Coordinates of C-alpha atoms in Angstrom, one line a residue:
M1 CA -5.7 14.6 232.6
S2 CA -8.5 17.2 232.2
S3 CA -11.2 17.4 229.6
G4 CA -12.0 20.5 227.6
P5 CA -13.2 23.8 229.0
G6 CA -15.8 23.6 231.6
A7 CA -15.6 19.8 232.2
A8 CA -13.6 18.0 234.7
S9 CA -12.6 14.5 233.7
A10 CA -13.3 11.4 235.8
P11 CA -10.0 10.7 237.5
A12 CA -8.2 7.4 237.1
P13 CA -8.2 5.3 240.2
D14 CA -4.9 5.4 242.0
P15 CA -3.1 2.0 241.8
H16 CA -2.1 2.4 245.4
D17 CA -5.6 2.7 246.6
S18 CA -7.2 -0.1 248.5
P19 CA -9.0 -2.6 246.3
P20 CA -12.6 -1.7 245.4
T21 CA -15.6 -3.6 246.7
P22 CA -18.4 -5.1 244.6
D23 CA -20.6 -2.5 246.2
A24 CA -18.8 0.4 244.5
S25 CA -18.5 1.6 241.0
A26 CA -14.7 1.8 241.0
S27 CA -14.3 5.6 240.8
D28 CA -15.0 8.3 243.3
A29 CA -16.1 10.5 240.3
R30 CA -19.5 8.9 240.3
P31 CA -22.3 11.0 238.9
A32 CA -25.0 12.2 241.2
R33 CA -28.4 10.7 241.0
K34 CA -30.4 12.5 238.3
S35 CA -33.9 13.7 238.7
S36 CA -34.6 13.4 235.0
M37 CA -34.3 10.1 233.0
F38 CA -33.5 12.1 229.8
S39 CA -31.3 14.9 231.2
S40 CA -28.5 14.4 228.7
L41 CA -30.8 15.1 225.8
K42 CA -30.7 18.8 226.9
V43 CA -27.2 18.9 225.3
R44 CA -27.6 19.9 221.7
N45 CA -24.7 17.9 220.3
Y46 CA -25.8 14.8 222.1
R47 CA -29.4 15.3 220.9
L48 CA -28.1 15.3 217.3
F49 CA -26.1 12.2 217.9
F50 CA -29.0 10.5 219.6
L51 CA -31.5 11.3 216.9
G52 CA -29.2 10.2 214.1
Q53 CA -28.6 6.9 215.9
V54 CA -32.4 6.3 216.2
V55 CA -32.7 6.0 212.4
S56 CA -29.4 4.2 211.9
N57 CA -30.1 1.7 214.7
I58 CA -33.4 0.7 213.1
G59 CA -31.6 0.0 209.9
T60 CA -28.9 -2.0 211.7
W61 CA -31.5 -4.2 213.4
M62 CA -33.3 -4.7 210.1
Q63 CA -30.0 -5.9 208.5
R64 CA -29.2 -8.2 211.4
I65 CA -32.5 -10.0 211.0
A66 CA -32.3 -10.1 207.3
Q67 CA -28.7 -11.3 207.3
D68 CA -29.3 -14.2 209.7
W69 CA -32.5 -15.2 207.8
L70 CA -30.8 -14.9 204.4
V71 CA -27.9 -17.2 205.5
L72 CA -30.3 -19.7 207.0
S73 CA -32.4 -19.8 203.8
L74 CA -29.3 -20.1 201.6
T75 CA -27.7 -22.9 203.6
G76 CA -30.3 -24.4 206.1
S77 CA -27.6 -24.5 208.7
S78 CA -27.4 -22.8 212.2
A79 CA -23.6 -23.3 212.0
A80 CA -23.5 -21.1 208.9
V81 CA -25.4 -18.4 210.9
G82 CA -22.8 -18.8 213.6
I83 CA -20.0 -18.4 211.0
T84 CA -21.5 -15.2 209.7
T85 CA -21.7 -13.8 213.3
A86 CA -18.1 -14.9 213.9
L87 CA -16.8 -13.2 210.7
Q88 CA -18.6 -10.0 211.7
F89 CA -16.9 -9.9 215.1
L90 CA -13.5 -11.6 214.2
P91 CA -11.9 -8.3 213.3
M92 CA -12.7 -7.0 216.7
L93 CA -11.0 -10.0 218.2
L94 CA -7.9 -9.6 216.0
F95 CA -7.5 -5.9 215.8
G96 CA -9.6 -4.4 218.6
L97 CA -6.8 -3.2 220.7
Y98 CA -5.1 -1.5 217.7
G99 CA -8.4 0.2 217.0
G100 CA -8.4 1.6 220.5
V101 CA -4.9 3.0 220.1
L102 CA -6.0 4.7 216.9
V103 CA -9.1 6.1 218.6
D104 CA -7.0 7.6 221.4
R105 CA -4.9 9.4 218.8
L106 CA -7.6 10.6 216.4
R107 CA -10.3 13.1 216.7
K108 CA -13.6 11.3 217.2
R109 CA -16.0 13.1 214.9
P110 CA -14.0 12.9 211.7
T111 CA -13.2 9.2 212.5
L112 CA -16.9 8.4 212.9
L113 CA -17.7 10.1 209.6
V114 CA -15.3 7.7 207.9
T115 CA -16.5 4.5 209.6
Q116 CA -20.2 5.2 209.3
S117 CA -19.7 5.9 205.6
A118 CA -17.9 2.6 205.1
M119 CA -20.7 0.6 206.8
A120 CA -23.3 2.4 204.6
L121 CA -21.5 1.4 201.4
T122 CA -21.2 -2.2 202.6
A123 CA -24.9 -2.4 203.2
L124 CA -25.7 -0.9 199.8
A125 CA -23.4 -3.3 198.1
L126 CA -25.1 -6.3 199.7
A127 CA -28.5 -4.9 198.8
V128 CA -27.5 -4.8 195.1
A129 CA -26.3 -8.4 195.3
V130 CA -29.6 -9.6 196.8
L131 CA -31.9 -7.5 194.6
T132 CA -30.3 -8.5 191.4
G133 CA -30.6 -12.2 192.4
H134 CA -26.8 -12.9 192.3
V135 CA -26.3 -13.2 196.1
Q136 CA -24.4 -16.2 197.4
V137 CA -23.5 -17.1 201.0
W138 CA -19.9 -16.0 200.5
H139 CA -21.1 -12.5 199.6
V140 CA -22.8 -12.3 203.0
Y141 CA -19.6 -13.6 204.7
V142 CA -17.5 -10.9 203.0
A143 CA -20.0 -8.1 203.9
A144 CA -20.1 -9.3 207.5
F145 CA -16.3 -9.2 207.7
A146 CA -16.2 -5.7 206.1
V147 CA -18.6 -4.4 208.7
G148 CA -16.5 -6.0 211.4
L149 CA -13.4 -4.1 210.1
A150 CA -15.2 -0.8 210.3
T151 CA -16.5 -1.6 213.8
V152 CA -12.9 -2.1 215.1
V153 CA -12.6 1.7 215.0
D154 CA -16.2 2.8 215.0
N155 CA -17.2 1.1 218.2
P156 CA -14.6 2.5 220.6
A157 CA -14.9 5.9 218.9
R158 CA -18.6 6.0 219.5
Q159 CA -18.3 4.8 223.0
S160 CA -15.7 7.3 224.0
F161 CA -17.3 10.1 221.9
V162 CA -20.2 10.2 224.3
S163 CA -18.1 11.6 227.1
E164 CA -17.0 14.4 224.7
L165 CA -20.6 15.2 223.9
V166 CA -22.0 15.5 227.4
G167 CA -19.0 15.6 229.9
P168 CA -18.5 13.3 232.9
R169 CA -21.4 14.5 234.9
Q170 CA -24.0 13.3 232.4
L171 CA -22.0 10.2 231.2
Q172 CA -24.1 7.6 233.2
N173 CA -27.3 9.0 231.8
A174 CA -26.0 9.3 228.2
V175 CA -24.6 5.7 228.1
S176 CA -27.9 4.4 229.4
L177 CA -29.9 6.4 226.9
N178 CA -27.6 5.1 224.1
S179 CA -28.5 1.6 225.1
A180 CA -32.2 2.4 225.3
N181 CA -31.9 4.0 221.8
F182 CA -30.3 0.9 220.3
Q183 CA -32.8 -1.4 222.0
S184 CA -35.8 0.8 221.1
A185 CA -34.8 0.4 217.5
R186 CA -34.9 -3.3 218.1
L187 CA -38.6 -2.9 218.7
V188 CA -39.1 -1.5 215.2
G189 CA -36.3 -3.0 213.1
P190 CA -37.1 -6.7 213.5
A191 CA -40.8 -6.1 213.0
V192 CA -40.2 -4.1 209.8
A193 CA -37.6 -6.7 208.6
G194 CA -40.1 -9.5 209.1
L195 CA -42.6 -7.7 207.0
L196 CA -40.1 -7.0 204.3
I197 CA -38.7 -10.5 204.3
T198 CA -42.1 -12.1 203.9
G199 CA -43.4 -9.4 201.5
V200 CA -40.7 -8.3 199.1
G201 CA -37.5 -10.1 200.3
T202 CA -34.4 -9.5 202.3
G203 CA -32.7 -7.1 199.8
Y204 CA -34.8 -4.1 200.8
A205 CA -33.8 -4.5 204.4
F206 CA -30.2 -4.1 203.4
L207 CA -31.1 -1.1 201.2
F208 CA -32.9 0.6 204.1
N209 CA -29.9 0.1 206.3
G210 CA -27.5 1.6 203.8
L211 CA -29.7 4.7 203.4
S212 CA -30.3 5.1 207.1
F213 CA -26.7 6.1 207.7
V214 CA -27.6 9.5 206.1
A215 CA -29.1 10.4 209.5
P216 CA -26.0 10.0 211.8
L217 CA -23.7 11.4 209.2
T218 CA -25.9 14.6 209.0
G219 CA -26.0 14.8 212.8
L220 CA -22.2 14.6 213.0
L221 CA -21.8 17.4 210.4
L222 CA -24.3 19.7 212.2
M223 CA -22.6 19.4 215.6
R224 CA -20.9 22.5 217.1
A225 CA -17.3 21.7 217.7
R226 CA -16.9 24.5 220.2
E227 CA -19.4 22.8 222.5
L228 CA -17.6 19.5 222.6
H229 CA -15.8 18.5 225.9
V230 CA -12.6 17.8 224.0
V231 CA -10.2 15.3 225.6
E232 CA -6.5 15.6 225.1
R233 CA -5.5 13.0 222.5
A234 CA -2.7 10.5 223.2
P235 CA 0.5 11.4 221.3
R236 CA 1.9 8.9 218.8
G237 CA 4.4 6.7 220.6
K238 CA 5.7 3.2 221.1
G239 CA 4.2 0.8 223.7
Q240 CA 0.7 2.4 223.8
L241 CA -1.0 -1.0 223.3
R242 CA 0.9 -2.6 226.1
E243 CA 0.3 0.5 228.3
G244 CA -3.5 0.0 227.8
V245 CA -3.3 -3.6 228.7
R246 CA -1.3 -2.9 231.9
Y247 CA -3.7 -0.1 232.8
V248 CA -6.6 -2.5 232.8
T249 CA -5.0 -5.6 234.3
G250 CA -3.7 -3.5 237.3
R251 CA -7.3 -2.5 238.3
P252 CA -9.6 -5.2 239.6
E253 CA -12.6 -2.9 239.0
L254 CA -11.8 -3.0 235.3
I255 CA -10.4 -6.4 234.6
W256 CA -13.0 -8.6 236.3
P257 CA -16.1 -7.0 234.8
I258 CA -14.4 -7.4 231.4
V259 CA -13.6 -11.0 232.1
L260 CA -17.3 -11.6 233.1
V261 CA -18.7 -10.0 230.0
G262 CA -16.2 -12.0 228.0
F263 CA -17.9 -15.2 229.2
V264 CA -21.4 -13.8 228.8
G265 CA -20.7 -12.4 225.3
T266 CA -19.0 -15.5 224.0
F267 CA -21.5 -18.1 225.1
A268 CA -24.7 -16.5 226.3
F269 CA -25.3 -13.6 223.9
N270 CA -25.3 -15.6 220.7
F271 CA -29.0 -15.0 220.1
P272 CA -28.8 -15.0 216.2
V273 CA -27.9 -18.7 216.5
Y274 CA -30.3 -19.5 219.4
L275 CA -33.4 -17.7 218.3
S276 CA -33.2 -18.6 214.6
A277 CA -32.9 -22.3 215.6
F278 CA -35.8 -22.1 218.1
A279 CA -38.0 -20.3 215.4
D280 CA -37.1 -22.7 212.6
D281 CA -36.3 -26.1 214.2
V282 CA -38.0 -26.2 217.6
F283 CA -41.3 -24.4 217.0
H284 CA -41.3 -24.5 213.1
A285 CA -42.8 -21.0 213.0
G286 CA -40.6 -19.2 210.4
A287 CA -39.2 -15.7 210.1
G288 CA -42.3 -14.1 211.9
A289 CA -41.5 -15.9 215.1
Y290 CA -37.8 -15.0 214.9
S291 CA -38.7 -11.3 214.5
M292 CA -41.2 -11.6 217.4
F293 CA -38.6 -13.1 219.7
N294 CA -36.2 -10.3 218.9
T295 CA -38.9 -7.7 219.4
L296 CA -40.0 -9.0 222.8
M297 CA -36.4 -9.2 223.9
A298 CA -36.0 -5.6 222.9
V299 CA -39.0 -4.6 225.1
G300 CA -37.1 -6.0 228.1
S301 CA -33.9 -4.4 226.9
V302 CA -35.4 -0.9 226.6
A303 CA -36.9 -1.3 230.2
G304 CA -33.4 -2.3 231.5
A305 CA -31.7 0.6 229.8
L306 CA -34.3 3.2 231.0
L307 CA -34.0 1.8 234.6
A308 CA -30.2 2.2 234.3
A309 CA -30.7 5.8 233.1
R310 CA -32.7 6.5 236.2
R311 CA -30.2 5.0 238.6
G312 CA -27.3 7.3 239.6
T313 CA -24.8 4.6 240.1
A314 CA -23.3 1.5 238.4
R315 CA -22.6 -1.0 241.2
L316 CA -20.5 -4.1 240.6
R317 CA -22.8 -6.2 242.8
L318 CA -25.7 -5.3 240.5
L319 CA -23.6 -6.6 237.6
I320 CA -22.9 -9.9 239.3
A321 CA -26.5 -10.4 240.3
A322 CA -27.9 -9.5 236.9
A323 CA -25.5 -11.9 235.1
M324 CA -26.5 -14.8 237.4
V325 CA -30.2 -14.1 236.8
F326 CA -29.6 -13.8 233.1
G327 CA -27.9 -17.2 232.9
A328 CA -30.6 -18.8 235.0
L329 CA -33.3 -17.4 232.7
E330 CA -31.6 -18.8 229.6
I331 CA -31.7 -22.3 231.3
V332 CA -35.4 -21.9 232.1
A333 CA -36.1 -20.7 228.5
A334 CA -34.4 -23.7 227.1
T335 CA -36.9 -26.0 228.8
T336 CA -40.1 -24.2 227.9
P337 CA -42.5 -26.5 226.0
T338 CA -44.5 -23.9 224.0
L339 CA -43.7 -21.0 221.7
W340 CA -45.6 -18.5 223.8
M341 CA -43.9 -19.4 227.0
F342 CA -40.5 -19.1 225.3
A343 CA -41.5 -15.8 223.7
L344 CA -42.6 -14.3 227.1
L345 CA -39.3 -15.2 228.6
M346 CA -37.6 -13.0 226.1
V347 CA -38.7 -9.9 228.0
P348 CA -36.9 -10.6 231.3
L349 CA -33.9 -12.0 229.3
G350 CA -33.7 -8.6 227.5
L351 CA -34.0 -6.7 230.8
F352 CA -31.2 -8.5 232.7
G353 CA -29.0 -8.8 229.6
M354 CA -29.2 -5.0 229.1
T355 CA -28.5 -4.5 232.8
V356 CA -25.3 -6.5 232.5
N357 CA -24.3 -4.5 229.4
V358 CA -25.1 -1.0 230.7
T359 CA -23.7 -1.6 234.2
T360 CA -20.4 -2.9 232.8
N361 CA -20.1 -0.1 230.2
T362 CA -20.8 2.7 232.6
S363 CA -18.6 1.4 235.5
I364 CA -15.7 0.9 233.1
Q365 CA -16.0 4.4 231.5
M366 CA -16.3 6.1 234.9
S367 CA -13.3 4.3 236.2
T368 CA -11.0 5.2 233.2
D369 CA -8.8 8.2 232.6
P370 CA -10.1 10.0 229.5
A371 CA -6.7 9.7 227.7
M372 CA -7.0 5.9 228.1
R373 CA -10.7 5.5 227.3
G374 CA -10.3 4.5 223.7
R375 CA -8.0 1.7 224.5
V376 CA -10.0 0.5 227.5
M377 CA -13.3 0.6 225.7
A378 CA -11.6 -1.2 222.7
L379 CA -10.5 -4.0 225.1
Y380 CA -13.9 -4.1 226.6
M381 CA -15.6 -4.4 223.2
M382 CA -13.0 -6.8 221.9
V383 CA -13.8 -9.2 224.7
F384 CA -17.6 -8.6 224.7
L385 CA -18.1 -8.7 220.9
G386 CA -14.8 -10.4 219.8
G387 CA -15.7 -13.5 221.8
S388 CA -18.4 -14.3 219.2
P389 CA -15.9 -15.7 216.6
V390 CA -15.0 -18.2 219.3
G391 CA -18.4 -18.8 220.8
A392 CA -20.7 -18.6 217.7
P393 CA -19.3 -21.6 215.8
I394 CA -19.2 -23.6 219.1
V395 CA -22.8 -22.9 220.1
G396 CA -23.8 -23.3 216.4
W397 CA -22.2 -26.8 216.4
I398 CA -23.8 -27.7 219.7
T399 CA -27.2 -26.4 218.4
D400 CA -26.9 -28.4 215.2
T401 CA -25.7 -31.6 216.9
Y402 CA -27.6 -31.7 220.2
G403 CA -30.5 -29.3 219.5
A404 CA -31.4 -25.7 220.2
R405 CA -32.5 -26.4 223.8
V406 CA -29.1 -27.9 224.8
G407 CA -27.2 -25.0 223.1
L408 CA -29.2 -22.3 224.9
A409 CA -29.0 -24.1 228.3
A410 CA -25.3 -24.5 228.0
G411 CA -24.8 -20.8 227.2
G412 CA -26.9 -19.8 230.3
A413 CA -25.0 -22.2 232.5
V414 CA -21.7 -20.6 231.5
A415 CA -23.0 -17.1 232.3
A416 CA -24.3 -18.1 235.7
V417 CA -21.2 -20.0 236.8
A418 CA -18.9 -17.2 235.6
A419 CA -20.9 -14.6 237.5
A420 CA -20.8 -16.6 240.7
V421 CA -17.0 -17.3 240.5
I422 CA -16.1 -13.7 239.6
G423 CA -18.4 -12.4 242.4
L424 CA -16.5 -14.5 244.9
I425 CA -13.2 -13.2 243.4
L426 CA -14.3 -9.6 243.8
A427 CA -15.4 -10.3 247.3
R428 CA -12.0 -11.7 248.2
V429 CA -10.2 -8.8 246.6
G430 CA -12.4 -6.3 248.5
N431 CA -11.9 -8.3 251.8
L432 CA -15.7 -9.0 251.9
R433 CA -17.7 -11.8 253.4
L434 CA -21.1 -13.2 252.4
S435 CA -23.7 -12.3 255.0
V436 CA -27.1 -14.1 255.2
G437 CA -29.7 -12.8 257.6
W438 CA -33.1 -11.2 258.0
H439 CA -34.1 -7.6 257.5
G440 CA -37.7 -6.3 258.0
G441 CA -39.1 -9.8 258.0
H442 CA -37.4 -10.8 254.7
P443 CA -34.2 -12.7 254.0
R444 CA -31.2 -10.6 252.9
V445 CA -28.1 -11.8 251.2
R446 CA -25.2 -9.3 250.9
F447 CA -21.4 -8.8 251.0
V448 CA -20.1 -7.0 254.1
P449 CA -16.5 -5.9 255.0
R450 CA -14.9 -8.5 257.3
E451 CA -13.7 -5.7 259.6
Q452 CA -17.3 -4.5 260.0
E453 CA -18.5 -8.0 260.9
Q454 CA -15.7 -8.5 263.4
L455 CA -16.5 -5.2 265.1
A456 CA -20.2 -6.2 265.3
R457 CA -19.3 -9.5 267.0
A458 CA -16.9 -7.7 269.4
A459 CA -19.7 -5.3 270.4

């Protein structure tokens, strides 16, 4: 399946090919290493998309902080914060695959105009409820669920639209810059939200988010349709959902990274629950500390995304290692005795968490046929984000019952163990063996093909 004029698509892996190794991104259509960290910004359409997202992402982070703090102030319960998170991601769990089918059938730009408008109206409605003094916790629950419904289509549409903006050669760089964009907004959004919450209240954070959608909507309208790398849309037909599932399950380079991020997203990425509990119950420091934790984590996340933009590849061994380190850091953070030690650990947590996110996203997109990309990305986002309805209430209950430290440590343990197990599975699929030795006076641990090791011994 080819892309639009002037762009060759990333070919789908042949199911008869030999299994991939954790050392490879699973497609031969891997982009070459780029000399510029910001090369995809030279594309006008992508630049409009990127700039619109800068403004909107700041509003999104402001609303996330304000939403979590509003629920905590209304109920005093970490479990209620977990329920809010669960309601926001429940639609992705229930309808995510159907959203992917729709995205593969529809044109991406008009679809995004609709979904972005819907999320703007939801934020403005919640702002009115808060500013008029009539807000109740169920209002927040309804708003979170409404945003989740829009996200079912918006998320896979935005993910797959990036390839139409820049083409396959710039995809690795554009995906990484998207993540850096989102996390850079995390530096500003939580800080501004903390000032608004303590100064004038949470309602203005919701108002800003609603108005911020003007920027991406304007960017979408200003794009030049003739410059898009248009992908042939999937025709309407029966069995397309099952076709997408079979496509993923038949490729180890797709299914196992998705399984890994499922465990990580469900149990280790529930930071609204963890960080609000540490700020309020462990360190008794209030909304300012909660915003600071999110800001410092964003610093690490931006660094991780920019490093990914500079790399030319997305290796599965990097994904496994980053997930193990991420889980280990959560366990260490759970044991820290002081607020400042905990806060400083947010930086490496953000860096390795973003490395997991970007590496998985890029390797999956580069390994997927463009005509299947909406369904594959929907499945990926369904597992990564849709796991929150399962994980958030569980970790919220653990946090309320046993304390924030136990909740965070348990999430980190799940991530580390899942990464180790899936790393071994990928090594077995790729017929690899763990090799431990010395190189240049330093210990080196790596996976090597069994055939290569046998030839070395024979020699």
